[in-house]
Short mmCIF file of C-alpha atoms in Angstrom, two decimals:
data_model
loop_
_atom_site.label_atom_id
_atom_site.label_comp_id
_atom_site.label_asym_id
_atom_site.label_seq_id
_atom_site.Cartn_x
_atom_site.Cartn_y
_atom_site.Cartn_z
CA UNK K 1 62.97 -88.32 49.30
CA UNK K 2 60.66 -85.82 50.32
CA UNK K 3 57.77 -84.58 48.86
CA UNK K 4 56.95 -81.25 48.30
CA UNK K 5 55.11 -78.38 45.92
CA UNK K 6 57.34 -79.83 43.45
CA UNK K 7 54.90 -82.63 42.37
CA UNK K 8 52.31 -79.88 41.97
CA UNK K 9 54.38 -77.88 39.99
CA UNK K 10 55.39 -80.72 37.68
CA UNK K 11 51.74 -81.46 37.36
CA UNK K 12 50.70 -78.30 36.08
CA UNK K 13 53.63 -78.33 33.68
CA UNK K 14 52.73 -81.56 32.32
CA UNK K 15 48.75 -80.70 32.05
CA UNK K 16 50.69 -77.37 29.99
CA UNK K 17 52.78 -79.39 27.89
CA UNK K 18 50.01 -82.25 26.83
CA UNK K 19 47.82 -79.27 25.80
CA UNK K 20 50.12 -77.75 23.59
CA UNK K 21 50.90 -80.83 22.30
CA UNK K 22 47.12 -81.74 21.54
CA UNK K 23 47.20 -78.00 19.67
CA UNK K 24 50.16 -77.61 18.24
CA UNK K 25 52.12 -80.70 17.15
CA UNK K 26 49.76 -83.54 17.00
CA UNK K 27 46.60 -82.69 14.78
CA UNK K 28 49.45 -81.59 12.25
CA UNK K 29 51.93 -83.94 12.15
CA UNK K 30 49.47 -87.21 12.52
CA UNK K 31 46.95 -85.41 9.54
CA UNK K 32 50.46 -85.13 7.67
CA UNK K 33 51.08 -88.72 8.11
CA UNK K 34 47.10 -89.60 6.95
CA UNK K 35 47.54 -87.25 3.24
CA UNK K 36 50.90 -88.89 2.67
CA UNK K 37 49.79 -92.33 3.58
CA UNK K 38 46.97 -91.50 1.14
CA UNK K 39 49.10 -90.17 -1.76
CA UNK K 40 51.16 -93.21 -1.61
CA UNK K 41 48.35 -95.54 -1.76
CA UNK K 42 46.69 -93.45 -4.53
CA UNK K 43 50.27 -93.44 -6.22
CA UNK K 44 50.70 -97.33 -6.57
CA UNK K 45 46.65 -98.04 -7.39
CA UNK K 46 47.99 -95.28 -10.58
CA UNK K 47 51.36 -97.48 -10.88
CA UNK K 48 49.27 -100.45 -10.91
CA UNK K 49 46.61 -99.22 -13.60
CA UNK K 50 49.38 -98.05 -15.73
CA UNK K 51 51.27 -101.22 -15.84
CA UNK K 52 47.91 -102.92 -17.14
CA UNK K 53 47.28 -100.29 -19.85
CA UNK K 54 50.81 -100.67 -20.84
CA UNK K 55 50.36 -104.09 -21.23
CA UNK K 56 46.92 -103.76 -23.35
CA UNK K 57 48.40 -101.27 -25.55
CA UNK K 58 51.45 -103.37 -25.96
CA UNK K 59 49.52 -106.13 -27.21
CA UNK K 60 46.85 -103.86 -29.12
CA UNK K 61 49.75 -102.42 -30.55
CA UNK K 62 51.10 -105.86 -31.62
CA UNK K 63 47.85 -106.62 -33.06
CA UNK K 64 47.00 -103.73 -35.60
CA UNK K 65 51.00 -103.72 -36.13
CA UNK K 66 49.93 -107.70 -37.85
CA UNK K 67 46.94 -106.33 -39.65
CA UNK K 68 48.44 -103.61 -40.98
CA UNK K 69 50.98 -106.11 -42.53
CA UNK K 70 48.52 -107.76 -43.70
CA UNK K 71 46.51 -105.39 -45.29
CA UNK K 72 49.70 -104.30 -46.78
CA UNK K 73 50.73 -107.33 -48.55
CA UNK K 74 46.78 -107.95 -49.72
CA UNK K 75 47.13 -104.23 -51.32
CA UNK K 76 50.45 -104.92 -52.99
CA UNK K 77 49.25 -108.40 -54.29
CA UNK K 78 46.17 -106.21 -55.68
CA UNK K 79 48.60 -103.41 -57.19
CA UNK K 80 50.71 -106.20 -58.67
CA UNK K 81 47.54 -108.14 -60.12
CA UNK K 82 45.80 -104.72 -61.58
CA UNK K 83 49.18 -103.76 -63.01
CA UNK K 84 49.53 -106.92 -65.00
CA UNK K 85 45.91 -106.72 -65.96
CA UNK K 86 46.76 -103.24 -67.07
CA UNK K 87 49.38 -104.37 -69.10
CA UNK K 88 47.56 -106.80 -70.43
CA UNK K 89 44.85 -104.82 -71.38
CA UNK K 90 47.58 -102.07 -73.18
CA UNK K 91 48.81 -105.02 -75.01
CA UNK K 92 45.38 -106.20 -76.47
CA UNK K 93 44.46 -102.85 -77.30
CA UNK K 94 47.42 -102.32 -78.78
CA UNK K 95 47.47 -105.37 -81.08
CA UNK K 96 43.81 -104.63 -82.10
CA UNK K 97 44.64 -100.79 -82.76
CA UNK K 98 48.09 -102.38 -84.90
CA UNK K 99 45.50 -104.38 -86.64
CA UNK K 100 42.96 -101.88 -87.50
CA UNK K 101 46.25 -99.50 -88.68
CA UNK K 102 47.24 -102.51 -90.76
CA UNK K 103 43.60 -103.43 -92.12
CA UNK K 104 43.28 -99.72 -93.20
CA UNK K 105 46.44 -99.26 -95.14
CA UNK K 106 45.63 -102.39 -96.76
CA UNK K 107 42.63 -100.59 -98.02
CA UNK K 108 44.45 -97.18 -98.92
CA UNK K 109 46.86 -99.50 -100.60
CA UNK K 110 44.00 -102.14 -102.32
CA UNK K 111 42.09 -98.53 -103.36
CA UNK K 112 45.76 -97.10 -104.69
CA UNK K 113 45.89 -100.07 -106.66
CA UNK K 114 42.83 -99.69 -108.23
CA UNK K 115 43.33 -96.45 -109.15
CA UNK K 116 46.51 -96.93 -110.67
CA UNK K 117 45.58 -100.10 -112.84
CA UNK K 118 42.39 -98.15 -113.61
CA UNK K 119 44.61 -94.80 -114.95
CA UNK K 120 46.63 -97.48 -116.25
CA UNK K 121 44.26 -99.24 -118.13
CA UNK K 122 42.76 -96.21 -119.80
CA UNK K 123 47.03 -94.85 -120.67
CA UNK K 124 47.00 -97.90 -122.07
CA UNK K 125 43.86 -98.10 -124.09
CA UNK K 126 44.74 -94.39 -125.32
CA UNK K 127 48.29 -96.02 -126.06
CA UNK K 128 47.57 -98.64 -127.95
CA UNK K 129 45.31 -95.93 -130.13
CA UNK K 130 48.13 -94.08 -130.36
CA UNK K 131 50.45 -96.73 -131.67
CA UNK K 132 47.88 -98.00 -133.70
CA UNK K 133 47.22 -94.99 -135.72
CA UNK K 134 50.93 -94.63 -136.03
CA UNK K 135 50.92 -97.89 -137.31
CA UNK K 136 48.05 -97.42 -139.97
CA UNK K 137 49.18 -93.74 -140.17
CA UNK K 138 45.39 -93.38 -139.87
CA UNK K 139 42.76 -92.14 -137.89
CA UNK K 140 41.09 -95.34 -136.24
CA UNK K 141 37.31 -94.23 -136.02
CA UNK K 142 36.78 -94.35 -132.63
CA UNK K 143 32.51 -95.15 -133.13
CA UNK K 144 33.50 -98.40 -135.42
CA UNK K 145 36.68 -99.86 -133.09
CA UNK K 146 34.73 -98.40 -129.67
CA UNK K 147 34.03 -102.22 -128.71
CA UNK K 148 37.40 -103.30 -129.95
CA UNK K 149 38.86 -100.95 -127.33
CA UNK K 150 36.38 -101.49 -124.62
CA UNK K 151 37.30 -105.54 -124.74
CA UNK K 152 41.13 -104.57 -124.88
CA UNK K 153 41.07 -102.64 -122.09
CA UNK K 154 38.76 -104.81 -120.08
CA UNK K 155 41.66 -107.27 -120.41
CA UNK K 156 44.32 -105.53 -119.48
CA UNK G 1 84.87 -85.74 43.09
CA UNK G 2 84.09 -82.72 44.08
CA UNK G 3 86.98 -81.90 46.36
CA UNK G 4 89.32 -83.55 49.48
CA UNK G 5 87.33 -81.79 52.05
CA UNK G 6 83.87 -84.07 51.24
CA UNK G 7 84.03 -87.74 52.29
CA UNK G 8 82.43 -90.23 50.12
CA UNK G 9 78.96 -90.43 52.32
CA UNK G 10 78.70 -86.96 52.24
CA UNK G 11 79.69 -86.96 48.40
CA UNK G 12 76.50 -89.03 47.71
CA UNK G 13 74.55 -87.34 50.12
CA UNK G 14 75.29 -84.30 48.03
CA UNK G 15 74.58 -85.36 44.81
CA UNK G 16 71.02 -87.09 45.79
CA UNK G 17 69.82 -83.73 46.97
CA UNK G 18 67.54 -81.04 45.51
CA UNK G 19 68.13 -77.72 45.23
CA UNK G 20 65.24 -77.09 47.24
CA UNK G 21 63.41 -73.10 47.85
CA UNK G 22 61.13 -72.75 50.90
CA UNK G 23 60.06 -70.97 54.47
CA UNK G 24 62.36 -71.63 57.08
CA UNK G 25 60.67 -72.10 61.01
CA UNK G 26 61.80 -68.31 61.61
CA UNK G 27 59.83 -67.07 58.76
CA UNK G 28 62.09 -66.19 55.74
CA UNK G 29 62.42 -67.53 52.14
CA UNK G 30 65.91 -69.40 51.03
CA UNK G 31 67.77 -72.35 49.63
CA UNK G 32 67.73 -75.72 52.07
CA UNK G 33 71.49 -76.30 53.05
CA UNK G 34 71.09 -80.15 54.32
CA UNK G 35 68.47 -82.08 55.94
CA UNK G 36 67.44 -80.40 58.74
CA UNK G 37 66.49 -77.55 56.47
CA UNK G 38 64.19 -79.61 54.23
CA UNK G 39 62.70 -81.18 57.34
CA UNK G 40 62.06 -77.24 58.12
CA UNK G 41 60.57 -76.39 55.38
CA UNK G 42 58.22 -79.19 54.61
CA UNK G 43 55.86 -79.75 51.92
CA UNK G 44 55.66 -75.71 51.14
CA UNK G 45 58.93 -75.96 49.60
CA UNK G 46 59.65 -76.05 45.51
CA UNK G 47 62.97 -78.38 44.27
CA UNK G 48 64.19 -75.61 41.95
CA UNK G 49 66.36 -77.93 40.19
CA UNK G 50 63.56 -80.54 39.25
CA UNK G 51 61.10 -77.57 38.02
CA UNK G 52 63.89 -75.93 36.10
CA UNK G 53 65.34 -79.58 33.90
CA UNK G 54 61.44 -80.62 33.36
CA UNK G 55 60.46 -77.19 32.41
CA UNK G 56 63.20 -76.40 29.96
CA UNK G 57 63.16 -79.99 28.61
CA UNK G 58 59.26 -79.77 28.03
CA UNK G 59 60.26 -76.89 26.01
CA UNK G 60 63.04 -78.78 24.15
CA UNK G 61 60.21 -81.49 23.17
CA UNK G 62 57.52 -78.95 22.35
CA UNK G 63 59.89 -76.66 20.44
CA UNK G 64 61.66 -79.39 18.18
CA UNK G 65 57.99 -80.75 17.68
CA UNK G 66 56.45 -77.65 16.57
CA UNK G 67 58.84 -76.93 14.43
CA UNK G 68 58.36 -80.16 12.43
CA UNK G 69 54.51 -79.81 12.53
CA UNK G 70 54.45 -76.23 11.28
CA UNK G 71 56.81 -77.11 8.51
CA UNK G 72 55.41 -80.50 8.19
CA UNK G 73 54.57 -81.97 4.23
CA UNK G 74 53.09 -84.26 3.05
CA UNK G 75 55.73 -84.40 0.06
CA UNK G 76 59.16 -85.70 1.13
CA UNK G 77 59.87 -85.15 5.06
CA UNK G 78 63.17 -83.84 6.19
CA UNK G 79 65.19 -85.36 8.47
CA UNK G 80 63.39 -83.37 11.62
CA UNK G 81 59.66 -83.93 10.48
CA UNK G 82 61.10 -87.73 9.96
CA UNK G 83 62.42 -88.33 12.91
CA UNK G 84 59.11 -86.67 14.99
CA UNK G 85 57.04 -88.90 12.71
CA UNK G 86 58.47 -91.83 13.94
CA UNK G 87 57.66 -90.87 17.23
CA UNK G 88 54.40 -90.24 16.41
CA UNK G 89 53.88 -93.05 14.34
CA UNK G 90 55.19 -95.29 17.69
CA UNK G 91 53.04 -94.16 20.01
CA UNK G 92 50.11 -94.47 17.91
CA UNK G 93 50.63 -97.85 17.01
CA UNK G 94 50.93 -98.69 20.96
CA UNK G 95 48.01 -96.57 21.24
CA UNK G 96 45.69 -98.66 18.67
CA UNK G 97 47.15 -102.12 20.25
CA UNK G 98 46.44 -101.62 23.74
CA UNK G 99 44.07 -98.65 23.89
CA UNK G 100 42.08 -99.35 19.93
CA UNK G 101 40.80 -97.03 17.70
CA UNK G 102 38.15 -95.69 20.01
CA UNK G 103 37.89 -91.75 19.01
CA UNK G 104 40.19 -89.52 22.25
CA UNK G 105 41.63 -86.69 21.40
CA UNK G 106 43.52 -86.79 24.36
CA UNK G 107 45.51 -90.19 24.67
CA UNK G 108 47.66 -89.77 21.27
CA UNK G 109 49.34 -86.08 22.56
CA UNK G 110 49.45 -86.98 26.42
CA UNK G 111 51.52 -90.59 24.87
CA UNK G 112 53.64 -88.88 23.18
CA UNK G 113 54.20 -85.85 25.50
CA UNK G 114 55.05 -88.49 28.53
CA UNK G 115 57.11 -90.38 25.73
CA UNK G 116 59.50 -87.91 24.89
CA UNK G 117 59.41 -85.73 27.78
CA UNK G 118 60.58 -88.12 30.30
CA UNK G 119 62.93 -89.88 27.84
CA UNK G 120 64.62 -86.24 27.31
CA UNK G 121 64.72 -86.02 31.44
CA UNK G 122 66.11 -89.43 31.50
CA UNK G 123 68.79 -88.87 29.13
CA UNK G 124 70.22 -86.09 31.67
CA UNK G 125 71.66 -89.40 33.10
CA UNK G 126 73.89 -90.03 30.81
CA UNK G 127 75.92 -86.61 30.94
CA UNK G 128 78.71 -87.52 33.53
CA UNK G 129 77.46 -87.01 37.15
CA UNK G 130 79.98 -84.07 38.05
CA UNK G 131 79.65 -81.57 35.41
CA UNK G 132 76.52 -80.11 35.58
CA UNK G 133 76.77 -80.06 39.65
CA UNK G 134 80.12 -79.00 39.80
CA UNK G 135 79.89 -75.88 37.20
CA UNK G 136 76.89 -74.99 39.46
CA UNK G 137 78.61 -75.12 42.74
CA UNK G 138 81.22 -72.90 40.91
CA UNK G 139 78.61 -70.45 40.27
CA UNK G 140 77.36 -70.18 43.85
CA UNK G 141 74.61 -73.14 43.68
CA UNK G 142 75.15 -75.14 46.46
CA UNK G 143 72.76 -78.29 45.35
CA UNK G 144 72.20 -79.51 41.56
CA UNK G 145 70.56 -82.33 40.76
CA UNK G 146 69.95 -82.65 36.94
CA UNK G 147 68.02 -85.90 36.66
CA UNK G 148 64.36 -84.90 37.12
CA UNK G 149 62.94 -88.10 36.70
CA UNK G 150 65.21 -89.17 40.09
CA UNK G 151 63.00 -86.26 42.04
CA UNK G 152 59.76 -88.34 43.29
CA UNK G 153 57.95 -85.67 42.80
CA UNK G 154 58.46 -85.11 39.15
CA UNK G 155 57.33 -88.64 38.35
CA UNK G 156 54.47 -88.64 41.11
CA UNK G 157 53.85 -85.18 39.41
CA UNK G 158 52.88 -86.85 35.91
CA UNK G 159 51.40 -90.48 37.59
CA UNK G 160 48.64 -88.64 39.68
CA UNK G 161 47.82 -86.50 36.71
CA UNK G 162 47.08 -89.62 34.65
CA UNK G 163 45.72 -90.69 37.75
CA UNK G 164 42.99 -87.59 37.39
CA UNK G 165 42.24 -88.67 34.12
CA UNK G 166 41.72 -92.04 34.27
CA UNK G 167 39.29 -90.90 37.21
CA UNK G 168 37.71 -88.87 34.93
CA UNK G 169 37.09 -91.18 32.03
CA UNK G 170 36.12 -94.11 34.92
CA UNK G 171 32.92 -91.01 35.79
CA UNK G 172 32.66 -90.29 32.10
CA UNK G 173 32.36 -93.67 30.72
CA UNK G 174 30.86 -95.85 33.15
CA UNK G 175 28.88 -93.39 35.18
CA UNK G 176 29.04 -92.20 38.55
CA UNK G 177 27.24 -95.24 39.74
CA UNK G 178 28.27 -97.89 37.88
CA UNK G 179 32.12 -96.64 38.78
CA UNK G 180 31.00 -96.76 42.23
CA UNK G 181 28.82 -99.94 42.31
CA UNK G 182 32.01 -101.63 40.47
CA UNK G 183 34.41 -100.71 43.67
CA UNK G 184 32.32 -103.20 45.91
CA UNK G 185 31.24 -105.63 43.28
CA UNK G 186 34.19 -106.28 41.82
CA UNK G 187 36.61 -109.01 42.49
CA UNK G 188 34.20 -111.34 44.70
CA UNK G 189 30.54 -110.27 43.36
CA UNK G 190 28.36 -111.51 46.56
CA UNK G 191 26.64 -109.25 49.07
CA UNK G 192 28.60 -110.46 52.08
CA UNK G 193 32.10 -109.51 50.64
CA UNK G 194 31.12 -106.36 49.48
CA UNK G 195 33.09 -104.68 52.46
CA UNK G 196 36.49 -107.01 51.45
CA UNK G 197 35.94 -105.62 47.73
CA UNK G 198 35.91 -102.40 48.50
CA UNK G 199 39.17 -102.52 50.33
CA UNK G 200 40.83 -104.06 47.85
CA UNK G 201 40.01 -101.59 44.72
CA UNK G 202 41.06 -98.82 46.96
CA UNK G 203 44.27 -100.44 47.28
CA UNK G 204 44.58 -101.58 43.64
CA UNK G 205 43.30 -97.87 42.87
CA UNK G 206 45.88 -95.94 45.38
CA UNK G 207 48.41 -98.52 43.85
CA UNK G 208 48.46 -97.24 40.43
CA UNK G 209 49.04 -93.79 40.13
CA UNK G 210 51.98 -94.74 43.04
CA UNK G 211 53.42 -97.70 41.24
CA UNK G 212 53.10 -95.53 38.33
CA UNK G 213 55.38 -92.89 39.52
CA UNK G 214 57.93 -94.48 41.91
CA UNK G 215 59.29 -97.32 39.05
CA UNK G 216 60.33 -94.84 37.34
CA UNK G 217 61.38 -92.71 39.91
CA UNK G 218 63.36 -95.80 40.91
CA UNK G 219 64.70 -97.21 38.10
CA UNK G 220 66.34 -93.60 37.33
CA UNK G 221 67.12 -93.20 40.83
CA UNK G 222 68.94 -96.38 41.21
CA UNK G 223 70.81 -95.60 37.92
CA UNK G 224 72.15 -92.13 38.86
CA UNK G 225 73.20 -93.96 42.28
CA UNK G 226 75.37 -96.36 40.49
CA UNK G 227 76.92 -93.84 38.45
CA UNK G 228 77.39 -91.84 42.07
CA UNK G 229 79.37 -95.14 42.96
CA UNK G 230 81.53 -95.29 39.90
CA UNK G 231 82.35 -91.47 40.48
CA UNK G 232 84.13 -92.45 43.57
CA UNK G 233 86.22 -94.67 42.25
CA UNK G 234 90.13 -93.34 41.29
CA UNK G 235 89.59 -91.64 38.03
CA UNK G 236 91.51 -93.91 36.04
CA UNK G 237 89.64 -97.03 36.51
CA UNK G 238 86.27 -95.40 36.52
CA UNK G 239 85.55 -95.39 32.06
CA UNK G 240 85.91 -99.46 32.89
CA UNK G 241 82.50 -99.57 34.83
CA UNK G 242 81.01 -95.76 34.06
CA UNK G 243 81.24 -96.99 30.09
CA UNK G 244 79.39 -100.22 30.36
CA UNK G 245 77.02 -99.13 32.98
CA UNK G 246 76.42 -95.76 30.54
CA UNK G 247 75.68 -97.91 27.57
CA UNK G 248 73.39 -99.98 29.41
CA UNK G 249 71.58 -97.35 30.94
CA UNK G 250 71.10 -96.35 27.18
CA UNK G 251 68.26 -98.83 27.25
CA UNK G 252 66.97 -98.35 30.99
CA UNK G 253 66.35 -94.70 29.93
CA UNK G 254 64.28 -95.56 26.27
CA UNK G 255 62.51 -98.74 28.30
CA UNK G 256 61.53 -96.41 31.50
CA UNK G 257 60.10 -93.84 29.51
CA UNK G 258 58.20 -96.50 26.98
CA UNK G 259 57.37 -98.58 30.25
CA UNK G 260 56.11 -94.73 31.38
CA UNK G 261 54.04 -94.82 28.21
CA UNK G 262 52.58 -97.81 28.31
CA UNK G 263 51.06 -97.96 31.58
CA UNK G 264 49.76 -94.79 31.20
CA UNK G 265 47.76 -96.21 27.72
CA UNK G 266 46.93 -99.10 29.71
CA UNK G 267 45.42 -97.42 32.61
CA UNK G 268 43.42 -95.42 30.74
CA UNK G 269 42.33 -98.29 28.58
CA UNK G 270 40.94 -99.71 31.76
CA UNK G 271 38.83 -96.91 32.11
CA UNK G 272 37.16 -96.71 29.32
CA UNK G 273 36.41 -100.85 29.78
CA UNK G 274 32.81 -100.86 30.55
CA UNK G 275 32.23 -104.62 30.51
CA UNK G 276 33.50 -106.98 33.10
CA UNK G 277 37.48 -107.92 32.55
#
């Protein structure tokens, strides 16, 4: 082994080779490494955090899914109870309207009746005039037999 | 082998030298042919072969990694931005171990340059020992030697320029004096050893950078030997030790070049260690 200019040569090759290394690869590839290592971090803190809001929605989710069935069954029970009230209701009304109907052709019919027996009565009263004069082949005075025929047909 | 005419001595000898360029005694410029040649030429002499494999793998590294840094995202990585990441990613977890999360702009990109530089020289080790060599001889190249991390001065190159920096940082952190007070202070901390002290953290400091450089200079070196040795053997019996020996040098080469690393980190870790240790 001998030594020579060699070793200095080799020296100022490696001093060349170091710099460009501190310039060229180094800064890059290391600051590379630092983003990523960040991004990856950052990435699984966001994975993480997700997972839990998952979760709370899940079970938020869950929860107003349960009320909503609830208030759900409390409106249909309501529907169901106004309905029959409804119906109720219809029903009274209509019984009391049937009623009223039925009182008021009662009336019509009570009044009818009156009026009949009362056109009755006085057919009858002019009648029994009739027949009587046919029967006395006379004229009955109507001053003098007046209260005759007012009691007769006040009986009838 | 290389041919009849070479014995097996001069079959290693070949293969362990450097295509070295330099002055000859009578003045002109050429290749060294042998040993007498490099003894001519000296230390003004340039191993062609060493600056040309660390040169053009430094590119390799820098290339593939600028590539996946200018087309880096922060999105889904392909497979090339991937795979530099997870060099990346390596040396800066060694780096916050040993060396913390002290701000230095400097010990994350020299890491990973040493890193993957001298793993890509140390995986030269694995291509069989003859081709690269051989096709060069063919084309007129008398010496190739393709492992630059078996050349001392390639890793004595990169330990002494750690070795500058963990000077620097010793000046920059601690202070001129405090650096120097801590030479004779240090291991015994009483006036009449200061003397013993200081030749002891010259030797532990000399130590370094050389330690540094020369274990992996001879773990490499040690490893191309052996597959030298295998490569003499008749060529159908050498897959049954070149195979094993290959596969395990699959680890010397990632370990080396991690081992490279981690001194490196280490030593400079030291430096910035104001407080007694």
């Amino acid at each position: 082994m001998n030594i020579n200019l060699t070793m200095l040569g080799q020296l100022i090759s490696f001093v060349m080779f170091v710099l460009f290394c501190m310039k060229f690869v180094w800064p890059y590839l290391t600051q590379v490494m630092r983003e990523r290592q960040a991004l990856i971090a950052e990435g699984l803190e966001k994975a993480t955090a997700a997972e839990k809001q998952l979760e709370q929605a899940n079970e938020s989710a869950a929860v107003e899914l349960e009320q909503a069935k609830k208030q759900s069954a409390e409106l249909i029970a309501q529907a169901r109870n106004r309905a029959n009230q409804l119906v109720e209701e219809a029903k009274e009304k209509a019984k009391e309207e049937a009623e009223k109907i039925i009182l008021g052709a009662q009336s019509d019919i009570d009044q009818e009746i009156n009026r009949a027996r009362e056109q009755l009565r006085a057919r009858l009263g002019e009648l029994a005039i009739e027949g009587a004069e046919k029967i006395l082949e006379s004229t009955i005075d109507r001053g003098i037999h007046q209260e005759m025929l007012t009691k007769l047909s006040a009986q009838l | 082998m290389t041919g009849d005419t070479l014995t097996s001595d001069q079959y290693i000898q070949h293969h362990l030298t450097n295509l070295t360029y330099g002055q000859f005694a009578d003045g002109h410029w050429g290749f060294a042919h042998g040993a007498e040649d490099l003894a001519e030429m000296g230390f003004w002499s340039i191993n062609v072969d060493t600056m040309f494999w660390s040169l053009t793998l430094g590119f390799v590294f820098l290339f593939i990694f600028m590539a996946a840094a200018r087309k880096a995202t922060t999105g889904v990585p392909g497979t090339l931005q991937n795979l530099c990441e997870i060099a990346v990613e390596f040396v800066e977890d060694n780096v916050t171990q040993v060396f913390g999360t002290r701000p230095n702009a400097i010990i994350g990109p020299l890491s990973l340059t040493i890193l993957v530089w001298v793993f890509l020289m140390n995986l030269m080790d694995l291509i069989p020992v003859d081709f690269i060599p051989h096709a060069a001889q063919l084309a007129g190249v008398p010496y190739f030697k393709v492992v630059a991390t078996t050349d001392p001065n390639a890793t004595l190159g990169m330990s002494f320029g750690v070795f500058v920096l963990v000077l620097y940082y010793n000046f920059k952190i601690k202070g001129p004096f405090k650096f120097g007070a801590g030479l004779f202070t240090h291991p015994i901390p009483h006036w009449s050893m200061y003397w013993f002290n200081f030749i002891l953290e010259i030797v532990d400091m000399i130590a370094k950078p050389l330690s540094h450089g020369l274990r992996l200079f001879g773990n490499l070196y040690a490893g191309e030997m052996i597959f030298i040795l295998i490569a003499l053997l008749p060529f159908y019996a050498q897959w049954a030790l070149s195979l094993p020996w290959a596969i395990f040098h699959i680890l010397i080469i990632g370990l080396q070049a991690f081992v490279f690393m981690i001194l490196t980190i280490v030593y400079l870790t030291q430096a910035h260690e104001t407080g007694e240790h």
